[in-house]
Amino acid sequence: MNSLRFPSQGKSPLKCVVEQMIEHHVDATLLAICPNSDAVTRAAVRSAARDDAPLLFAATLNQVDTDGGYTGWTPDELMAVIEATSSSTDRADQIPIFVGLDHAGPWTRDRYRTDHITIDAALARARESIAACLSAGYHLIHVDATIDPTVQGLVPVRVMVERTIALIAFSERQRVAEQLPPVAYEVGTEEVRSGANDLERFQTFVATLAEALEEADLMHAWPTFFVGALGTELHTTRFDESTAARMAVMVREYGSAIKGHYTDYVDHPERYPAAGIGGANIGPEFADAEPAALRSLMATEKKLGRESGFERVLSDAVIDSGRWRKWLTADERGCASFDTLAHDRRDWLIRTGSRYVWTKGDVV
């Protein structure tokens, strides 16, 4: 496409795509890639153009935000990078590219939890980010109201729905005020683990949200995607096909599709379409692939007798960032220092934490 902005036709183009998939019983899963870095973002566009495939981006607020996030990009700058790559890539103007805001909600950005901001401040930050993404031309807004550090256990469904409605209502007011085209919405989170109780909770969430959206006169903003707990987590490679299929049936009645997060390294991804999964996010897997590629270059460098010391610089940057602590398991959280962790865990944390430091001066 020559422009990432779509003309307003009364409905989001992405919503139209998903509704047509459901109506015509098309078993397909749309791939959503987290723009972890400049290299990943550009590679995604080029790969989609090569394979003649639609492409979604799912940009978290940790990655891209009004202050730059860890990529250094604002929403406008991310759109510019995608646009420039698309314009310079053969056949990229012939594929649909949809850019989405991933996990917009109170406390969904790491530093807001560590700063212990209030709910009012957390919602205000979420509104600010949503407004910036709408203005930049994003096509999908994922509203995630399932995080609350003041609540032990799961956030009550009623509270989740209230906050979801509030943010969707704000987004729609902002969009109309700026005369922007319709966008698609995504709601929920993958953090709730799969199982019978979660299916019941999921069903309650969908039904309660439907009532609240109708009462708020927001049914035109009905979510295109519901994020389902499919058994996938950062440290697992399997997904629960049975649960996925049951969730897909639940939301298909509303014209929506299930979207899976943490699709990284999942076993048998070819089974996603048959299970009715309409979208799948991948992020950490690409964050892992990039340092792996650089390590292969370091091996070549070593053979040539030209060691740059890049691996040490990268390791030091990740450790100094402190971001590796986010990914510690319950058993590891009491560790005194990074060096006390097992070697394989240190290696994994450096690889997955590399995404946070690509823009640091020494690493660059």
PDB file of C-alpha atoms in Angstrom, residues 24-294:
ATOM      1  CA  HIS A  24     -16.916 -17.360   4.500  1.00  0.00           C
ATOM      2  CA  HIS A  25     -15.493 -19.916   6.946  1.00  0.00           C
ATOM      3  CA  VAL A  26     -11.904 -19.129   6.007  1.00  0.00           C
ATOM      4  CA  ASP A  27      -9.535 -20.975   8.333  1.00  0.00           C
ATOM      5  CA  ALA A  28      -6.666 -18.531   8.533  1.00  0.00           C
ATOM      6  CA  THR A  29      -4.586 -16.956  11.290  1.00  0.00           C
ATOM      7  CA  LEU A  30      -3.302 -13.415  10.782  1.00  0.00           C
ATOM      8  CA  LEU A  31       0.280 -13.000  11.976  1.00  0.00           C
ATOM      9  CA  ALA A  32       1.000 -10.017  14.222  1.00  0.00           C
ATOM     10  CA  ILE A  33       4.648  -9.150  14.786  1.00  0.00           C
ATOM     11  CA  CYS A  34       5.947  -7.065  17.682  1.00  0.00           C
ATOM     12  CA  PRO A  35       8.296  -4.365  16.344  1.00  0.00           C
ATOM     13  CA  ASN A  36      11.085  -5.217  18.804  1.00  0.00           C
ATOM     14  CA  SER A  37      13.700  -3.417  16.750  1.00  0.00           C
ATOM     15  CA  ASP A  38      14.422  -1.709  13.454  1.00  0.00           C
ATOM     16  CA  ALA A  39      15.725  -4.981  11.981  1.00  0.00           C
ATOM     17  CA  VAL A  40      12.649  -7.013  13.002  1.00  0.00           C
ATOM     18  CA  THR A  41      10.256  -4.353  11.735  1.00  0.00           C
ATOM     19  CA  ARG A  42      11.861  -4.029   8.331  1.00  0.00           C
ATOM     20  CA  ALA A  43      12.274  -7.802   7.965  1.00  0.00           C
ATOM     21  CA  ALA A  44       8.551  -8.278   8.692  1.00  0.00           C
ATOM     22  CA  VAL A  45       7.519  -5.989   5.843  1.00  0.00           C
ATOM     23  CA  ARG A  46       9.955  -7.595   3.413  1.00  0.00           C
ATOM     24  CA  SER A  47       8.901 -11.127   4.375  1.00  0.00           C
ATOM     25  CA  ALA A  48       5.197 -10.329   4.023  1.00  0.00           C
ATOM     26  CA  ALA A  49       5.802  -8.775   0.611  1.00  0.00           C
ATOM     27  CA  ARG A  50       7.840 -11.805  -0.494  1.00  0.00           C
ATOM     28  CA  ASP A  51       5.091 -14.207   0.586  1.00  0.00           C
ATOM     29  CA  ASP A  52       2.217 -11.973  -0.580  1.00  0.00           C
ATOM     30  CA  ALA A  53       0.680 -12.155   2.906  1.00  0.00           C
ATOM     31  CA  PRO A  54      -1.224  -9.657   5.055  1.00  0.00           C
ATOM     32  CA  LEU A  55       0.791  -8.307   7.983  1.00  0.00           C
ATOM     33  CA  LEU A  56      -0.161  -7.025  11.422  1.00  0.00           C
ATOM     34  CA  PHE A  57       2.117  -5.212  13.841  1.00  0.00           C
ATOM     35  CA  ALA A  58       1.447  -5.341  17.589  1.00  0.00           C
ATOM     36  CA  ALA A  59       3.434  -2.560  19.258  1.00  0.00           C
ATOM     37  CA  THR A  60       3.459  -2.564  23.060  1.00  0.00           C
ATOM     38  CA  LEU A  61       3.842   0.646  25.036  1.00  0.00           C
ATOM     39  CA  ASN A  62       7.169  -0.658  26.342  1.00  0.00           C
ATOM     40  CA  GLN A  63       8.350  -0.706  22.718  1.00  0.00           C
ATOM     41  CA  VAL A  64       6.728   2.360  21.186  1.00  0.00           C
ATOM     42  CA  ASP A  65       5.202   5.261  23.084  1.00  0.00           C
ATOM     43  CA  THR A  66       5.061   9.025  23.238  1.00  0.00           C
ATOM     44  CA  ASP A  67       8.506   9.096  24.910  1.00  0.00           C
ATOM     45  CA  GLY A  68      10.025   6.598  22.482  1.00  0.00           C
ATOM     46  CA  GLY A  69       9.867   3.355  24.465  1.00  0.00           C
ATOM     47  CA  TYR A  70      12.857   1.046  24.263  1.00  0.00           C
ATOM     48  CA  THR A  71      12.939   1.197  20.446  1.00  0.00           C
ATOM     49  CA  GLY A  72      13.262   4.968  20.596  1.00  0.00           C
ATOM     50  CA  TRP A  73      10.187   5.316  18.356  1.00  0.00           C
ATOM     51  CA  THR A  74       7.056   7.338  18.938  1.00  0.00           C
ATOM     52  CA  PRO A  75       3.898   6.034  17.193  1.00  0.00           C
ATOM     53  CA  ASP A  76       4.470   8.523  14.350  1.00  0.00           C
ATOM     54  CA  GLU A  77       8.048   7.332  13.938  1.00  0.00           C
ATOM     55  CA  LEU A  78       7.053   3.662  13.858  1.00  0.00           C
ATOM     56  CA  MET A  79       4.519   4.413  11.125  1.00  0.00           C
ATOM     57  CA  ALA A  80       7.195   6.310   9.187  1.00  0.00           C
ATOM     58  CA  VAL A  81       9.621   3.361   9.373  1.00  0.00           C
ATOM     59  CA  ILE A  82       6.949   0.929   8.151  1.00  0.00           C
ATOM     60  CA  GLU A  83       5.880   3.326   5.403  1.00  0.00           C
ATOM     61  CA  ALA A  84       9.465   3.876   4.241  1.00  0.00           C
ATOM     62  CA  THR A  85      10.222   0.149   4.237  1.00  0.00           C
ATOM     63  CA  SER A  86       7.009  -0.604   2.375  1.00  0.00           C
ATOM     64  CA  SER A  87       7.755   2.064  -0.228  1.00  0.00           C
ATOM     65  CA  SER A  88      11.236   0.677  -0.861  1.00  0.00           C
ATOM     66  CA  THR A  89      10.223  -3.014  -0.934  1.00  0.00           C
ATOM     67  CA  ASP A  90       9.098  -4.684  -4.128  1.00  0.00           C
ATOM     68  CA  ARG A  91       5.382  -5.662  -4.073  1.00  0.00           C
ATOM     69  CA  ALA A  92       4.915  -4.325  -0.497  1.00  0.00           C
ATOM     70  CA  ASP A  93       2.379  -1.825  -1.782  1.00  0.00           C
ATOM     71  CA  GLN A  94       0.157  -4.778  -2.775  1.00  0.00           C
ATOM     72  CA  ILE A  95      -0.255  -6.286   0.695  1.00  0.00           C
ATOM     73  CA  PRO A  96      -2.423  -5.006   3.561  1.00  0.00           C
ATOM     74  CA  ILE A  97      -0.415  -3.806   6.552  1.00  0.00           C
ATOM     75  CA  PHE A  98      -2.234  -3.091   9.812  1.00  0.00           C
ATOM     76  CA  VAL A  99      -0.499  -1.456  12.768  1.00  0.00           C
ATOM     77  CA  GLY A 100      -1.875  -2.085  16.246  1.00  0.00           C
ATOM     78  CA  LEU A 101      -1.333  -0.824  19.769  1.00  0.00           C
ATOM     79  CA  ASP A 102      -0.793  -3.851  22.002  1.00  0.00           C
ATOM     80  CA  HIS A 103      -1.828  -3.836  25.688  1.00  0.00           C
ATOM     81  CA  ALA A 104      -3.162  -0.302  26.145  1.00  0.00           C
ATOM     82  CA  GLY A 105      -4.496   0.018  29.670  1.00  0.00           C
ATOM     83  CA  PRO A 106      -3.658   0.934  33.236  1.00  0.00           C
ATOM     84  CA  TRP A 107      -0.207  -0.249  34.350  1.00  0.00           C
ATOM     85  CA  THR A 108       0.474  -2.157  31.115  1.00  0.00           C
ATOM     86  CA  ARG A 109       3.806  -0.392  30.748  1.00  0.00           C
ATOM     87  CA  ASP A 110       6.483  -1.840  33.031  1.00  0.00           C
ATOM     88  CA  ARG A 111       7.719   1.415  34.484  1.00  0.00           C
ATOM     89  CA  TYR A 112       4.251   2.494  35.557  1.00  0.00           C
ATOM     90  CA  ARG A 113       4.104  -0.506  37.873  1.00  0.00           C
ATOM     91  CA  THR A 114       7.582   0.069  39.254  1.00  0.00           C
ATOM     92  CA  ASP A 115       6.713   3.751  39.784  1.00  0.00           C
ATOM     93  CA  HIS A 116       3.569   2.702  41.729  1.00  0.00           C
ATOM     94  CA  ILE A 117       1.346   5.267  40.028  1.00  0.00           C
ATOM     95  CA  THR A 118      -2.337   5.568  40.989  1.00  0.00           C
ATOM     96  CA  ILE A 119      -5.246   4.234  38.951  1.00  0.00           C
ATOM     97  CA  ASP A 120      -6.162   7.753  37.829  1.00  0.00           C
ATOM     98  CA  ALA A 121      -2.609   8.380  36.636  1.00  0.00           C
ATOM     99  CA  ALA A 122      -2.449   4.943  34.993  1.00  0.00           C
ATOM    100  CA  LEU A 123      -5.664   5.564  33.051  1.00  0.00           C
ATOM    101  CA  ALA A 124      -4.477   9.038  32.069  1.00  0.00           C
ATOM    102  CA  ARG A 125      -1.236   7.589  30.663  1.00  0.00           C
ATOM    103  CA  ALA A 126      -3.235   4.975  28.744  1.00  0.00           C
ATOM    104  CA  ARG A 127      -5.479   7.671  27.253  1.00  0.00           C
ATOM    105  CA  GLU A 128      -2.444   9.727  26.237  1.00  0.00           C
ATOM    106  CA  SER A 129      -0.893   6.734  24.446  1.00  0.00           C
ATOM    107  CA  ILE A 130      -4.156   5.774  22.716  1.00  0.00           C
ATOM    108  CA  ALA A 131      -4.594   9.338  21.461  1.00  0.00           C
ATOM    109  CA  ALA A 132      -1.057   9.381  20.034  1.00  0.00           C
ATOM    110  CA  CYS A 133      -1.573   6.052  18.275  1.00  0.00           C
ATOM    111  CA  LEU A 134      -4.873   7.133  16.760  1.00  0.00           C
ATOM    112  CA  SER A 135      -3.315  10.348  15.524  1.00  0.00           C
ATOM    113  CA  ALA A 136      -0.397   8.407  14.007  1.00  0.00           C
ATOM    114  CA  GLY A 137      -2.816   6.258  12.008  1.00  0.00           C
ATOM    115  CA  TYR A 138      -2.866   2.961  13.900  1.00  0.00           C
ATOM    116  CA  HIS A 139      -5.549   0.528  12.762  1.00  0.00           C
ATOM    117  CA  LEU A 140      -6.064  -1.582  15.903  1.00  0.00           C
ATOM    118  CA  ILE A 141      -6.256  -0.668  19.597  1.00  0.00           C
ATOM    119  CA  HIS A 142      -5.884  -3.489  22.117  1.00  0.00           C
ATOM    120  CA  VAL A 143      -7.503  -2.417  25.386  1.00  0.00           C
ATOM    121  CA  ASP A 144      -6.088  -4.478  28.243  1.00  0.00           C
ATOM    122  CA  ALA A 145      -7.703  -3.664  31.594  1.00  0.00           C
ATOM    123  CA  THR A 146      -6.597  -6.836  33.347  1.00  0.00           C
ATOM    124  CA  ILE A 147      -3.590  -5.499  35.257  1.00  0.00           C
ATOM    125  CA  ASP A 148      -3.938  -3.940  38.700  1.00  0.00           C
ATOM    126  CA  PRO A 149      -0.986  -4.176  41.115  1.00  0.00           C
ATOM    127  CA  THR A 150      -3.280  -3.185  43.987  1.00  0.00           C
ATOM    128  CA  VAL A 151      -5.392  -6.341  43.531  1.00  0.00           C
ATOM    129  CA  GLN A 152      -4.314  -9.747  44.760  1.00  0.00           C
ATOM    130  CA  GLY A 153      -5.179 -12.410  42.213  1.00  0.00           C
ATOM    131  CA  LEU A 154      -7.382 -11.710  39.201  1.00  0.00           C
ATOM    132  CA  VAL A 155      -8.992  -8.337  38.599  1.00  0.00           C
ATOM    133  CA  PRO A 156     -12.787  -8.724  38.973  1.00  0.00           C
ATOM    134  CA  VAL A 157     -14.617  -9.013  35.644  1.00  0.00           C
ATOM    135  CA  ARG A 158     -16.820  -6.031  36.523  1.00  0.00           C
ATOM    136  CA  VAL A 159     -13.761  -3.822  37.038  1.00  0.00           C
ATOM    137  CA  MET A 160     -12.149  -5.098  33.840  1.00  0.00           C
ATOM    138  CA  VAL A 161     -15.268  -4.278  31.855  1.00  0.00           C
ATOM    139  CA  GLU A 162     -15.689  -0.813  33.392  1.00  0.00           C
ATOM    140  CA  ARG A 163     -12.121   0.158  32.525  1.00  0.00           C
ATOM    141  CA  THR A 164     -12.338  -1.405  29.074  1.00  0.00           C
ATOM    142  CA  ILE A 165     -15.503   0.553  28.299  1.00  0.00           C
ATOM    143  CA  ALA A 166     -13.966   3.779  29.597  1.00  0.00           C
ATOM    144  CA  LEU A 167     -10.930   3.452  27.330  1.00  0.00           C
ATOM    145  CA  ILE A 168     -12.915   2.418  24.249  1.00  0.00           C
ATOM    146  CA  ALA A 169     -15.291   5.349  24.829  1.00  0.00           C
ATOM    147  CA  PHE A 170     -12.319   7.721  25.100  1.00  0.00           C
ATOM    148  CA  SER A 171     -10.753   6.273  21.961  1.00  0.00           C
ATOM    149  CA  GLU A 172     -13.956   6.723  19.985  1.00  0.00           C
ATOM    150  CA  ARG A 173     -14.439  10.311  21.202  1.00  0.00           C
ATOM    151  CA  GLN A 174     -10.837  11.116  20.289  1.00  0.00           C
ATOM    152  CA  ARG A 175     -11.128   9.470  16.879  1.00  0.00           C
ATOM    153  CA  VAL A 176     -14.319  11.329  16.002  1.00  0.00           C
ATOM    154  CA  ALA A 177     -12.929  14.637  17.266  1.00  0.00           C
ATOM    155  CA  GLU A 178      -9.893  14.259  14.990  1.00  0.00           C
ATOM    156  CA  GLN A 179     -12.060  13.038  12.088  1.00  0.00           C
ATOM    157  CA  LEU A 180     -10.051   9.823  11.822  1.00  0.00           C
ATOM    158  CA  PRO A 181     -11.256   6.639  10.081  1.00  0.00           C
ATOM    159  CA  PRO A 182     -12.695   3.751  12.116  1.00  0.00           C
ATOM    160  CA  VAL A 183     -10.301   1.461  13.956  1.00  0.00           C
ATOM    161  CA  ALA A 184     -10.619  -2.128  15.116  1.00  0.00           C
ATOM    162  CA  TYR A 185     -10.504  -3.084  18.811  1.00  0.00           C
ATOM    163  CA  GLU A 186      -9.025  -6.001  20.684  1.00  0.00           C
ATOM    164  CA  VAL A 187      -9.753  -6.765  24.335  1.00  0.00           C
ATOM    165  CA  GLY A 188      -8.535  -9.088  27.055  1.00  0.00           C
ATOM    166  CA  THR A 189      -5.234 -10.661  27.879  1.00  0.00           C
ATOM    167  CA  GLU A 190      -3.445 -13.991  27.729  1.00  0.00           C
ATOM    168  CA  GLU A 191      -2.277 -13.794  31.342  1.00  0.00           C
ATOM    169  CA  VAL A 192      -5.224 -15.826  32.682  1.00  0.00           C
ATOM    170  CA  ARG A 193      -4.246 -19.483  32.354  1.00  0.00           C
ATOM    171  CA  SER A 194      -6.367 -21.923  30.406  1.00  0.00           C
ATOM    172  CA  GLY A 195      -8.817 -24.334  32.011  1.00  0.00           C
ATOM    173  CA  ALA A 196     -12.504 -24.811  32.833  1.00  0.00           C
ATOM    174  CA  ASN A 197     -12.643 -21.957  35.327  1.00  0.00           C
ATOM    175  CA  ASP A 198     -10.997 -19.627  32.842  1.00  0.00           C
ATOM    176  CA  LEU A 199     -13.498 -20.569  30.145  1.00  0.00           C
ATOM    177  CA  GLU A 200     -16.301 -19.638  32.503  1.00  0.00           C
ATOM    178  CA  ARG A 201     -14.586 -16.371  33.383  1.00  0.00           C
ATOM    179  CA  PHE A 202     -13.941 -15.659  29.699  1.00  0.00           C
ATOM    180  CA  GLN A 203     -17.592 -16.266  28.847  1.00  0.00           C
ATOM    181  CA  THR A 204     -18.661 -13.955  31.675  1.00  0.00           C
ATOM    182  CA  PHE A 205     -16.300 -11.260  30.413  1.00  0.00           C
ATOM    183  CA  VAL A 206     -17.679 -11.454  26.867  1.00  0.00           C
ATOM    184  CA  ALA A 207     -21.314 -11.363  27.990  1.00  0.00           C
ATOM    185  CA  THR A 208     -20.752  -8.527  30.485  1.00  0.00           C
ATOM    186  CA  LEU A 209     -18.826  -6.509  27.915  1.00  0.00           C
ATOM    187  CA  ALA A 210     -21.651  -6.932  25.402  1.00  0.00           C
ATOM    188  CA  GLU A 211     -24.200  -5.560  27.879  1.00  0.00           C
ATOM    189  CA  ALA A 212     -21.942  -2.645  28.838  1.00  0.00           C
ATOM    190  CA  LEU A 213     -21.113  -1.681  25.250  1.00  0.00           C
ATOM    191  CA  GLU A 214     -24.795  -1.707  24.326  1.00  0.00           C
ATOM    192  CA  GLU A 215     -25.668   0.427  27.347  1.00  0.00           C
ATOM    193  CA  ALA A 216     -22.894   2.883  26.425  1.00  0.00           C
ATOM    194  CA  ASP A 217     -24.073   3.008  22.787  1.00  0.00           C
ATOM    195  CA  LEU A 218     -20.702   1.640  21.657  1.00  0.00           C
ATOM    196  CA  MET A 219     -21.714  -1.526  19.829  1.00  0.00           C
ATOM    197  CA  HIS A 220     -20.195  -0.070  16.657  1.00  0.00           C
ATOM    198  CA  ALA A 221     -16.860  -0.466  18.454  1.00  0.00           C
ATOM    199  CA  TRP A 222     -17.443  -4.147  19.224  1.00  0.00           C
ATOM    200  CA  PRO A 223     -14.033  -5.902  19.460  1.00  0.00           C
ATOM    201  CA  THR A 224     -12.655  -7.579  16.375  1.00  0.00           C
ATOM    202  CA  PHE A 225     -10.380  -9.749  18.517  1.00  0.00           C
ATOM    203  CA  PHE A 226     -10.661 -11.284  21.967  1.00  0.00           C
ATOM    204  CA  VAL A 227      -7.358 -12.419  23.404  1.00  0.00           C
ATOM    205  CA  GLY A 228      -7.690 -15.984  24.620  1.00  0.00           C
ATOM    206  CA  ALA A 229      -5.695 -17.932  27.182  1.00  0.00           C
ATOM    207  CA  LEU A 230      -4.617 -20.730  24.865  1.00  0.00           C
ATOM    208  CA  GLY A 231      -2.142 -22.359  27.218  1.00  0.00           C
ATOM    209  CA  THR A 232       0.759 -20.513  25.592  1.00  0.00           C
ATOM    210  CA  GLU A 233       3.194 -18.698  27.845  1.00  0.00           C
ATOM    211  CA  LEU A 234       6.639 -17.245  27.345  1.00  0.00           C
ATOM    212  CA  HIS A 235       8.342 -20.421  28.582  1.00  0.00           C
ATOM    213  CA  THR A 236       6.046 -22.984  26.906  1.00  0.00           C
ATOM    214  CA  THR A 237       5.748 -24.282  23.355  1.00  0.00           C
ATOM    215  CA  ARG A 238       2.282 -25.867  23.354  1.00  0.00           C
ATOM    216  CA  PHE A 239      -1.223 -24.490  23.071  1.00  0.00           C
ATOM    217  CA  ASP A 240      -4.557 -25.859  24.208  1.00  0.00           C
ATOM    218  CA  GLU A 241      -6.423 -26.616  20.997  1.00  0.00           C
ATOM    219  CA  SER A 242      -9.609 -27.683  22.769  1.00  0.00           C
ATOM    220  CA  THR A 243      -9.866 -24.466  24.781  1.00  0.00           C
ATOM    221  CA  ALA A 244      -8.991 -22.389  21.729  1.00  0.00           C
ATOM    222  CA  ALA A 245     -11.756 -23.983  19.677  1.00  0.00           C
ATOM    223  CA  ARG A 246     -14.353 -23.453  22.425  1.00  0.00           C
ATOM    224  CA  MET A 247     -13.360 -19.797  22.839  1.00  0.00           C
ATOM    225  CA  ALA A 248     -13.475 -19.294  19.082  1.00  0.00           C
ATOM    226  CA  VAL A 249     -17.063 -20.573  18.964  1.00  0.00           C
ATOM    227  CA  MET A 250     -18.054 -18.237  21.807  1.00  0.00           C
ATOM    228  CA  VAL A 251     -16.855 -15.058  20.091  1.00  0.00           C
ATOM    229  CA  ARG A 252     -17.671 -16.077  16.529  1.00  0.00           C
ATOM    230  CA  GLU A 253     -21.346 -15.610  17.374  1.00  0.00           C
ATOM    231  CA  TYR A 254     -20.531 -11.929  17.901  1.00  0.00           C
ATOM    232  CA  GLY A 255     -18.554 -11.638  14.655  1.00  0.00           C
ATOM    233  CA  SER A 256     -15.195 -11.680  16.460  1.00  0.00           C
ATOM    234  CA  ALA A 257     -12.105 -13.869  16.395  1.00  0.00           C
ATOM    235  CA  ILE A 258      -9.761 -15.234  19.034  1.00  0.00           C
ATOM    236  CA  LYS A 259      -6.224 -13.855  19.075  1.00  0.00           C
ATOM    237  CA  GLY A 260      -3.386 -15.741  20.718  1.00  0.00           C
ATOM    238  CA  HIS A 261      -0.424 -14.041  22.360  1.00  0.00           C
ATOM    239  CA  TYR A 262       2.919 -15.670  23.131  1.00  0.00           C
ATOM    240  CA  THR A 263       2.832 -17.692  19.931  1.00  0.00           C
ATOM    241  CA  ASP A 264       6.636 -17.716  20.115  1.00  0.00           C
ATOM    242  CA  TYR A 265       8.164 -21.119  19.345  1.00  0.00           C
ATOM    243  CA  VAL A 266       4.747 -22.758  19.725  1.00  0.00           C
ATOM    244  CA  ASP A 267       4.489 -26.384  18.636  1.00  0.00           C
ATOM    245  CA  HIS A 268       2.420 -27.031  15.505  1.00  0.00           C
ATOM    246  CA  PRO A 269       1.422 -23.455  14.574  1.00  0.00           C
ATOM    247  CA  GLU A 270      -0.241 -24.958  11.495  1.00  0.00           C
ATOM    248  CA  ARG A 271      -3.025 -26.098  13.847  1.00  0.00           C
ATOM    249  CA  TYR A 272      -3.961 -22.531  14.765  1.00  0.00           C
ATOM    250  CA  PRO A 273      -6.275 -21.920  11.770  1.00  0.00           C
ATOM    251  CA  ALA A 274      -8.151 -25.199  12.269  1.00  0.00           C
ATOM    252  CA  ALA A 275      -8.709 -24.300  15.933  1.00  0.00           C
ATOM    253  CA  GLY A 276     -10.378 -21.050  14.842  1.00  0.00           C
ATOM    254  CA  ILE A 277      -7.610 -18.699  15.982  1.00  0.00           C
ATOM    255  CA  GLY A 278      -7.906 -15.536  13.891  1.00  0.00           C
ATOM    256  CA  GLY A 279      -4.689 -13.826  14.945  1.00  0.00           C
ATOM    257  CA  ALA A 280      -1.389 -14.643  16.634  1.00  0.00           C
ATOM    258  CA  ASN A 281       1.231 -12.365  18.189  1.00  0.00           C
ATOM    259  CA  ILE A 282       4.940 -13.155  18.085  1.00  0.00           C
ATOM    260  CA  GLY A 283       7.529 -11.008  19.854  1.00  0.00           C
ATOM    261  CA  PRO A 284      10.166 -12.649  22.085  1.00  0.00           C
ATOM    262  CA  GLU A 285      10.980 -15.231  19.387  1.00  0.00           C
ATOM    263  CA  PHE A 286      12.198 -12.468  17.076  1.00  0.00           C
ATOM    264  CA  ALA A 287      13.967 -10.777  19.962  1.00  0.00           C
ATOM    265  CA  ASP A 288      15.800 -14.087  20.415  1.00  0.00           C
ATOM    266  CA  ALA A 289      16.540 -14.542  16.700  1.00  0.00           C
ATOM    267  CA  GLU A 290      18.304 -11.189  16.353  1.00  0.00           C
ATOM    268  CA  PRO A 291      21.099 -11.798  18.910  1.00  0.00           C
ATOM    269  CA  ALA A 292      21.434 -15.341  17.512  1.00  0.00           C
ATOM    270  CA  ALA A 293      22.140 -13.856  14.072  1.00  0.00           C
ATOM    271  CA  LEU A 294      24.654 -11.444  15.577  1.00  0.00           C
TER     272      LEU A 294
END
